[in-house]
Amino acid sequence: MRKVFCFFIPVFVVCLTLLFPAGSLVAQVAINEFMPDPNRDWDGDGEYSYRNDEWVEIVNGGESAIDLSGYRLADGDEDPVWRYGFTGFLPPGAVMVVYGSDSRAWEETNGLPVYGLSLNNDGDRLSLYQLEGADTVLVDTILYTGKAVGDDRSIGRNINAPGEWVVFDAYNPCPDNSIPAGNGCVPTPGLVNNCTTGAEPVSWGRIKNENR
Ligand SMILES: [Ca+2]
Ligand SMILES: [Ca+2]
Ligand SMILES: [Ca+2]
Ligand SMILES: [Ca+2]
């Protein structure tokens, strides 16, 4: 990134142009919402699968488009186990969702063991990395416990306070000891984390159509 600093000296102005490596900036791309324990057909293929219907959403919180080449999802606390490699560009303010079925297709294409996103229901670590040349840079990571997990509950950033995580639990209200706490909102894969309340058993296709 290029930044220009100007110094006002009595008779003239001196400007210095400084170059900052991208790695020194706060990451623009972050994990935004994810569902470890789906209990319905979230990926819209007509079938329920505990693996294919898991999902992870990322967001571009910056003001410019991001080239997602080199960005990868991983799970677990050991060396990164790659679950998905992104491609394409993410516009500013936009989100992108990866379903377990997308993950399994990517793993298969890349000759890896085919487990999908592997979001453990009793807790896990979910991480977003960026491969930069020979470097593997951790961009964002979240450790969740089983207390946040339940059928059709997603864990997501509060759209009004992105540093705070909440559970979107409209379909399956959280108990009082849920960590983080439930917000009564419907999960929002592929959409910014606005709150829609109401636990009526609508299909995800209808939710998406209503939000278009
Ligand atoms: Ca799971
Ligand atoms: Ca499905
Ligand atoms: Ca796992
Ligand atoms: Ca969302």
PDB file of C-alpha atoms and ligand atoms in Angstrom:
ATOM      1  CA  MET A   1       0.000   0.000   0.000  1.00  0.00           C
ATOM      2  CA  ARG A   2       1.249   3.444  -0.819  1.00  0.00           C
ATOM      3  CA  LYS A   3       0.901   6.318   1.646  1.00  0.00           C
ATOM      4  CA  VAL A   4       2.023   9.917   1.189  1.00  0.00           C
ATOM      5  CA  PHE A   5       3.177  12.011   4.133  1.00  0.00           C
ATOM      6  CA  CYS A   6       3.673  15.753   3.751  1.00  0.00           C
ATOM      7  CA  PHE A   7       5.686  18.024   6.053  1.00  0.00           C
ATOM      8  CA  PHE A   8       5.049  21.757   6.066  1.00  0.00           C
ATOM      9  CA  ILE A   9       8.318  23.630   6.324  1.00  0.00           C
ATOM     10  CA  PRO A  10       8.203  27.468   6.293  1.00  0.00           C
ATOM     11  CA  VAL A  11       8.885  27.985   2.581  1.00  0.00           C
ATOM     12  CA  PHE A  12       7.993  24.690   0.959  1.00  0.00           C
ATOM     13  CA  VAL A  13       6.327  21.366   1.419  1.00  0.00           C
ATOM     14  CA  VAL A  14       8.237  18.114   1.524  1.00  0.00           C
ATOM     15  CA  CYS A  15       6.355  14.972   0.639  1.00  0.00           C
ATOM     16  CA  LEU A  16       7.592  11.483   1.336  1.00  0.00           C
ATOM     17  CA  THR A  17       6.054   8.466  -0.273  1.00  0.00           C
ATOM     18  CA  LEU A  18       6.270   5.381   1.886  1.00  0.00           C
ATOM     19  CA  LEU A  19       5.461   1.874   0.820  1.00  0.00           C
ATOM     20  CA  PHE A  20       3.922  -0.473   3.332  1.00  0.00           C
ATOM     21  CA  PRO A  21       3.784  -4.190   2.713  1.00  0.00           C
ATOM     22  CA  ALA A  22       0.249  -5.528   2.670  1.00  0.00           C
ATOM     23  CA  GLY A  23       1.082  -7.793   5.621  1.00  0.00           C
ATOM     24  CA  SER A  24       1.362  -4.812   7.971  1.00  0.00           C
ATOM     25  CA  LEU A  25      -2.311  -3.942   7.555  1.00  0.00           C
ATOM     26  CA  VAL A  26      -5.263  -5.250   9.522  1.00  0.00           C
ATOM     27  CA  ALA A  27      -6.709  -8.058   7.448  1.00  0.00           C
ATOM     28  CA  GLN A  28      -9.566  -6.969   5.217  1.00  0.00           C
ATOM     29  CA  VAL A  29     -10.867 -10.472   4.777  1.00  0.00           C
ATOM     30  CA  ALA A  30     -12.274 -12.274   7.818  1.00  0.00           C
ATOM     31  CA  ILE A  31     -14.362 -15.262   8.827  1.00  0.00           C
ATOM     32  CA  ASN A  32     -17.900 -13.876   9.175  1.00  0.00           C
ATOM     33  CA  GLU A  33     -20.264 -16.755  10.008  1.00  0.00           C
ATOM     34  CA  PHE A  34     -20.234 -20.551  10.061  1.00  0.00           C
ATOM     35  CA  MET A  35     -22.490 -23.520  10.842  1.00  0.00           C
ATOM     36  CA  PRO A  36     -20.886 -26.609  12.407  1.00  0.00           C
ATOM     37  CA  ASP A  37     -24.062 -28.704  12.893  1.00  0.00           C
ATOM     38  CA  PRO A  38     -26.560 -28.347  10.013  1.00  0.00           C
ATOM     39  CA  ASN A  39     -29.817 -30.236  10.234  1.00  0.00           C
ATOM     40  CA  ARG A  40     -31.374 -29.229   6.912  1.00  0.00           C
ATOM     41  CA  ASP A  41     -30.461 -28.803   3.260  1.00  0.00           C
ATOM     42  CA  TRP A  42     -28.410 -25.597   3.481  1.00  0.00           C
ATOM     43  CA  ASP A  43     -26.488 -26.053   0.229  1.00  0.00           C
ATOM     44  CA  GLY A  44     -29.710 -26.480  -1.747  1.00  0.00           C
ATOM     45  CA  ASP A  45     -28.864 -29.770  -3.476  1.00  0.00           C
ATOM     46  CA  GLY A  46     -32.161 -31.317  -2.356  1.00  0.00           C
ATOM     47  CA  GLU A  47     -30.644 -33.611   0.266  1.00  0.00           C
ATOM     48  CA  TYR A  48     -29.586 -33.223   3.876  1.00  0.00           C
ATOM     49  CA  SER A  49     -26.000 -34.202   4.689  1.00  0.00           C
ATOM     50  CA  TYR A  50     -24.190 -33.485   7.969  1.00  0.00           C
ATOM     51  CA  ARG A  51     -21.017 -32.877   5.939  1.00  0.00           C
ATOM     52  CA  ASN A  52     -22.193 -31.238   2.698  1.00  0.00           C
ATOM     53  CA  ASP A  53     -24.538 -28.809   4.473  1.00  0.00           C
ATOM     54  CA  GLU A  54     -21.960 -27.323   6.853  1.00  0.00           C
ATOM     55  CA  TRP A  55     -20.883 -23.855   5.703  1.00  0.00           C
ATOM     56  CA  VAL A  56     -18.389 -21.069   6.299  1.00  0.00           C
ATOM     57  CA  GLU A  57     -18.819 -17.462   5.179  1.00  0.00           C
ATOM     58  CA  ILE A  58     -16.068 -14.869   4.745  1.00  0.00           C
ATOM     59  CA  VAL A  59     -16.435 -11.094   4.413  1.00  0.00           C
ATOM     60  CA  ASN A  60     -14.416  -8.301   2.844  1.00  0.00           C
ATOM     61  CA  GLY A  61     -14.598  -5.570   5.475  1.00  0.00           C
ATOM     62  CA  GLY A  62     -12.334  -3.200   3.528  1.00  0.00           C
ATOM     63  CA  GLU A  63     -12.973  -0.553   0.913  1.00  0.00           C
ATOM     64  CA  SER A  64     -11.410  -2.264  -2.104  1.00  0.00           C
ATOM     65  CA  ALA A  65     -11.909  -5.568  -3.896  1.00  0.00           C
ATOM     66  CA  ILE A  66      -9.702  -8.445  -2.755  1.00  0.00           C
ATOM     67  CA  ASP A  67      -8.134 -11.099  -4.973  1.00  0.00           C
ATOM     68  CA  LEU A  68      -8.895 -14.311  -3.074  1.00  0.00           C
ATOM     69  CA  SER A  69      -6.209 -16.361  -4.844  1.00  0.00           C
ATOM     70  CA  GLY A  70      -4.092 -17.956  -2.127  1.00  0.00           C
ATOM     71  CA  TYR A  71      -6.755 -17.654   0.602  1.00  0.00           C
ATOM     72  CA  ARG A  72      -7.550 -20.995   2.219  1.00  0.00           C
ATOM     73  CA  LEU A  73      -9.749 -22.370   4.976  1.00  0.00           C
ATOM     74  CA  ALA A  74      -8.337 -24.822   7.494  1.00  0.00           C
ATOM     75  CA  ASP A  75      -9.542 -26.518  10.658  1.00  0.00           C
ATOM     76  CA  GLY A  76      -7.916 -27.896  13.778  1.00  0.00           C
ATOM     77  CA  ASP A  77      -5.109 -26.737  16.071  1.00  0.00           C
ATOM     78  CA  GLU A  78      -2.292 -28.694  14.467  1.00  0.00           C
ATOM     79  CA  ASP A  79      -0.594 -27.818  11.186  1.00  0.00           C
ATOM     80  CA  PRO A  80      -3.226 -26.398   8.837  1.00  0.00           C
ATOM     81  CA  VAL A  81      -5.375 -29.029   7.155  1.00  0.00           C
ATOM     82  CA  TRP A  82      -6.594 -27.334   3.999  1.00  0.00           C
ATOM     83  CA  ARG A  83     -10.332 -27.582   3.489  1.00  0.00           C
ATOM     84  CA  TYR A  84     -10.941 -25.068   0.713  1.00  0.00           C
ATOM     85  CA  GLY A  85      -8.981 -22.791  -1.616  1.00  0.00           C
ATOM     86  CA  PHE A  86     -10.662 -19.594  -2.789  1.00  0.00           C
ATOM     87  CA  THR A  87     -10.500 -18.071  -6.252  1.00  0.00           C
ATOM     88  CA  GLY A  88     -11.935 -14.905  -7.780  1.00  0.00           C
ATOM     89  CA  PHE A  89     -12.455 -11.435  -6.355  1.00  0.00           C
ATOM     90  CA  LEU A  90     -14.524 -10.351  -3.346  1.00  0.00           C
ATOM     91  CA  PRO A  91     -15.947  -6.809  -3.678  1.00  0.00           C
ATOM     92  CA  PRO A  92     -15.812  -4.440  -0.682  1.00  0.00           C
ATOM     93  CA  GLY A  93     -18.562  -5.201   1.828  1.00  0.00           C
ATOM     94  CA  ALA A  94     -19.408  -8.501   0.129  1.00  0.00           C
ATOM     95  CA  VAL A  95     -19.579 -11.965   1.653  1.00  0.00           C
ATOM     96  CA  MET A  96     -18.890 -15.388   0.119  1.00  0.00           C
ATOM     97  CA  VAL A  97     -20.126 -18.702   1.462  1.00  0.00           C
ATOM     98  CA  VAL A  98     -18.432 -22.095   1.100  1.00  0.00           C
ATOM     99  CA  TYR A  99     -20.547 -25.183   1.714  1.00  0.00           C
ATOM    100  CA  GLY A 100     -19.256 -28.567   2.770  1.00  0.00           C
ATOM    101  CA  SER A 101     -20.072 -29.802  -0.723  1.00  0.00           C
ATOM    102  CA  ASP A 102     -17.818 -27.081  -2.234  1.00  0.00           C
ATOM    103  CA  SER A 103     -15.074 -28.103   0.178  1.00  0.00           C
ATOM    104  CA  ARG A 104     -15.343 -31.788  -0.709  1.00  0.00           C
ATOM    105  CA  ALA A 105     -15.231 -31.009  -4.436  1.00  0.00           C
ATOM    106  CA  TRP A 106     -12.095 -28.865  -3.904  1.00  0.00           C
ATOM    107  CA  GLU A 107     -10.416 -31.582  -1.794  1.00  0.00           C
ATOM    108  CA  GLU A 108     -11.174 -34.191  -4.434  1.00  0.00           C
ATOM    109  CA  THR A 109      -9.873 -31.993  -7.260  1.00  0.00           C
ATOM    110  CA  ASN A 110      -6.645 -31.399  -5.322  1.00  0.00           C
ATOM    111  CA  GLY A 111      -6.049 -35.044  -4.435  1.00  0.00           C
ATOM    112  CA  LEU A 112      -6.626 -34.538  -0.688  1.00  0.00           C
ATOM    113  CA  PRO A 113      -8.609 -36.720   1.745  1.00  0.00           C
ATOM    114  CA  VAL A 114     -12.276 -35.801   1.227  1.00  0.00           C
ATOM    115  CA  TYR A 115     -13.730 -34.728   4.585  1.00  0.00           C
ATOM    116  CA  GLY A 116     -15.392 -31.434   3.716  1.00  0.00           C
ATOM    117  CA  LEU A 117     -15.088 -28.480   6.099  1.00  0.00           C
ATOM    118  CA  SER A 118     -14.868 -30.814   9.132  1.00  0.00           C
ATOM    119  CA  LEU A 119     -16.438 -28.393  11.635  1.00  0.00           C
ATOM    120  CA  ASN A 120     -16.545 -30.583  14.741  1.00  0.00           C
ATOM    121  CA  ASN A 121     -19.795 -30.358  16.697  1.00  0.00           C
ATOM    122  CA  ASP A 122     -17.993 -30.597  20.054  1.00  0.00           C
ATOM    123  CA  GLY A 123     -15.752 -27.630  19.243  1.00  0.00           C
ATOM    124  CA  ASP A 124     -12.950 -26.931  16.795  1.00  0.00           C
ATOM    125  CA  ARG A 125     -10.682 -24.216  15.436  1.00  0.00           C
ATOM    126  CA  LEU A 126     -11.562 -22.606  12.109  1.00  0.00           C
ATOM    127  CA  SER A 127      -8.867 -20.567  10.388  1.00  0.00           C
ATOM    128  CA  LEU A 128      -8.387 -18.467   7.263  1.00  0.00           C
ATOM    129  CA  TYR A 129      -4.879 -18.355   5.809  1.00  0.00           C
ATOM    130  CA  GLN A 130      -3.249 -16.569   2.900  1.00  0.00           C
ATOM    131  CA  LEU A 131      -0.431 -18.239   0.970  1.00  0.00           C
ATOM    132  CA  GLU A 132       2.033 -15.518  -0.074  1.00  0.00           C
ATOM    133  CA  GLY A 133       4.949 -17.006  -1.985  1.00  0.00           C
ATOM    134  CA  ALA A 134       6.711 -19.313   0.467  1.00  0.00           C
ATOM    135  CA  ASP A 135       4.850 -17.810   3.453  1.00  0.00           C
ATOM    136  CA  THR A 136       1.665 -19.094   5.053  1.00  0.00           C
ATOM    137  CA  VAL A 137       0.016 -16.143   6.814  1.00  0.00           C
ATOM    138  CA  LEU A 138      -2.758 -16.593   9.386  1.00  0.00           C
ATOM    139  CA  VAL A 139      -5.431 -14.029   8.445  1.00  0.00           C
ATOM    140  CA  ASP A 140      -8.215 -14.877  10.913  1.00  0.00           C
ATOM    141  CA  THR A 141      -9.015 -17.683  13.329  1.00  0.00           C
ATOM    142  CA  ILE A 142     -11.756 -18.598  15.780  1.00  0.00           C
ATOM    143  CA  LEU A 143     -11.854 -21.300  18.424  1.00  0.00           C
ATOM    144  CA  TYR A 144     -15.378 -22.401  19.327  1.00  0.00           C
ATOM    145  CA  THR A 145     -16.641 -24.899  21.875  1.00  0.00           C
ATOM    146  CA  GLY A 146     -19.561 -27.301  21.831  1.00  0.00           C
ATOM    147  CA  LYS A 147     -21.520 -24.779  23.924  1.00  0.00           C
ATOM    148  CA  ALA A 148     -21.998 -22.661  20.803  1.00  0.00           C
ATOM    149  CA  VAL A 149     -23.107 -25.576  18.631  1.00  0.00           C
ATOM    150  CA  GLY A 150     -26.573 -26.968  17.980  1.00  0.00           C
ATOM    151  CA  ASP A 151     -28.729 -28.070  15.067  1.00  0.00           C
ATOM    152  CA  ASP A 152     -29.070 -25.249  12.495  1.00  0.00           C
ATOM    153  CA  ARG A 153     -27.347 -22.658  14.703  1.00  0.00           C
ATOM    154  CA  SER A 154     -24.678 -20.511  13.086  1.00  0.00           C
ATOM    155  CA  ILE A 155     -21.921 -18.593  14.879  1.00  0.00           C
ATOM    156  CA  GLY A 156     -21.396 -15.175  13.336  1.00  0.00           C
ATOM    157  CA  ARG A 157     -20.077 -11.671  13.839  1.00  0.00           C
ATOM    158  CA  ASN A 158     -22.465  -9.057  15.170  1.00  0.00           C
ATOM    159  CA  ILE A 159     -22.956  -6.780  12.163  1.00  0.00           C
ATOM    160  CA  ASN A 160     -23.022  -3.745  14.489  1.00  0.00           C
ATOM    161  CA  ALA A 161     -19.912  -4.825  16.456  1.00  0.00           C
ATOM    162  CA  PRO A 162     -17.781  -7.104  14.224  1.00  0.00           C
ATOM    163  CA  GLY A 163     -15.423  -8.023  17.075  1.00  0.00           C
ATOM    164  CA  GLU A 164     -18.310  -9.690  18.918  1.00  0.00           C
ATOM    165  CA  TRP A 165     -19.542 -13.193  18.084  1.00  0.00           C
ATOM    166  CA  VAL A 166     -23.168 -14.241  18.519  1.00  0.00           C
ATOM    167  CA  VAL A 167     -25.199 -17.374  17.764  1.00  0.00           C
ATOM    168  CA  PHE A 168     -27.909 -17.068  15.112  1.00  0.00           C
ATOM    169  CA  ASP A 169     -30.361 -19.398  16.795  1.00  0.00           C
ATOM    170  CA  ALA A 170     -33.853 -18.610  15.439  1.00  0.00           C
ATOM    171  CA  TYR A 171     -34.341 -22.242  14.327  1.00  0.00           C
ATOM    172  CA  ASN A 172     -33.090 -23.725  17.600  1.00  0.00           C
ATOM    173  CA  PRO A 173     -32.968 -21.275  20.516  1.00  0.00           C
ATOM    174  CA  CYS A 174     -29.817 -21.486  22.638  1.00  0.00           C
ATOM    175  CA  PRO A 175     -29.884 -22.500  26.289  1.00  0.00           C
ATOM    176  CA  ASP A 176     -28.910 -19.816  28.780  1.00  0.00           C
ATOM    177  CA  ASN A 177     -25.342 -21.155  29.079  1.00  0.00           C
ATOM    178  CA  SER A 178     -24.587 -20.857  25.361  1.00  0.00           C
ATOM    179  CA  ILE A 179     -21.202 -19.256  24.662  1.00  0.00           C
ATOM    180  CA  PRO A 180     -21.524 -16.954  22.807  1.00  0.00           C
ATOM    181  CA  ALA A 181     -25.163 -16.071  23.488  1.00  0.00           C
ATOM    182  CA  GLY A 182     -28.017 -16.510  21.034  1.00  0.00           C
ATOM    183  CA  ASN A 183     -29.567 -13.508  19.266  1.00  0.00           C
ATOM    184  CA  GLY A 184     -32.822 -15.040  17.993  1.00  0.00           C
ATOM    185  CA  CYS A 185     -31.856 -14.311  14.363  1.00  0.00           C
ATOM    186  CA  VAL A 186     -32.011 -16.605  11.325  1.00  0.00           C
ATOM    187  CA  PRO A 187     -28.598 -17.783   9.979  1.00  0.00           C
ATOM    188  CA  THR A 188     -27.495 -15.852   6.862  1.00  0.00           C
ATOM    189  CA  PRO A 189     -25.201 -17.869   4.554  1.00  0.00           C
ATOM    190  CA  GLY A 190     -24.183 -15.741   1.566  1.00  0.00           C
ATOM    191  CA  LEU A 191     -25.754 -12.585   3.013  1.00  0.00           C
ATOM    192  CA  VAL A 192     -24.422  -9.932   5.397  1.00  0.00           C
ATOM    193  CA  ASN A 193     -25.314 -10.741   9.003  1.00  0.00           C
ATOM    194  CA  ASN A 194     -28.547  -8.766   9.220  1.00  0.00           C
ATOM    195  CA  CYS A 195     -31.051 -10.044  11.745  1.00  0.00           C
ATOM    196  CA  THR A 196     -34.248 -11.689  10.559  1.00  0.00           C
ATOM    197  CA  THR A 197     -36.236 -13.131  13.442  1.00  0.00           C
ATOM    198  CA  GLY A 198     -38.979 -15.740  13.413  1.00  0.00           C
ATOM    199  CA  ALA A 199     -38.509 -19.480  13.619  1.00  0.00           C
ATOM    200  CA  GLU A 200     -41.169 -20.567  11.141  1.00  0.00           C
ATOM    201  CA  PRO A 201     -39.917 -23.560   9.139  1.00  0.00           C
ATOM    202  CA  VAL A 202     -39.313 -21.752   5.851  1.00  0.00           C
ATOM    203  CA  SER A 203     -36.931 -23.121   3.240  1.00  0.00           C
ATOM    204  CA  TRP A 204     -33.565 -21.458   2.756  1.00  0.00           C
ATOM    205  CA  GLY A 205     -34.528 -20.800  -0.872  1.00  0.00           C
ATOM    206  CA  ARG A 206     -37.420 -18.661   0.343  1.00  0.00           C
ATOM    207  CA  ILE A 207     -35.200 -16.750   2.789  1.00  0.00           C
ATOM    208  CA  LYS A 208     -32.755 -15.988  -0.028  1.00  0.00           C
ATOM    209  CA  ASN A 209     -35.536 -14.849  -2.342  1.00  0.00           C
ATOM    210  CA  GLU A 210     -36.986 -12.587   0.342  1.00  0.00           C
ATOM    211  CA  ASN A 211     -33.594 -10.935   0.824  1.00  0.00           C
ATOM    212  CA  ARG A 212     -32.967 -10.240  -2.854  1.00  0.00           C
TER     213      ARG A 212
HETATM  214 CA    CA B   1     -20.181 -30.832  11.997  1.00  0.00          CA
HETATM  215 CA    CA B   2     -27.653 -30.487   1.051  1.00  0.00          CA
HETATM  216 CA    CA B   3     -12.419 -30.749  12.305  1.00  0.00          CA
HETATM  217 CA    CA B   4     -23.948 -14.131   6.800  1.00  0.00          CA
END
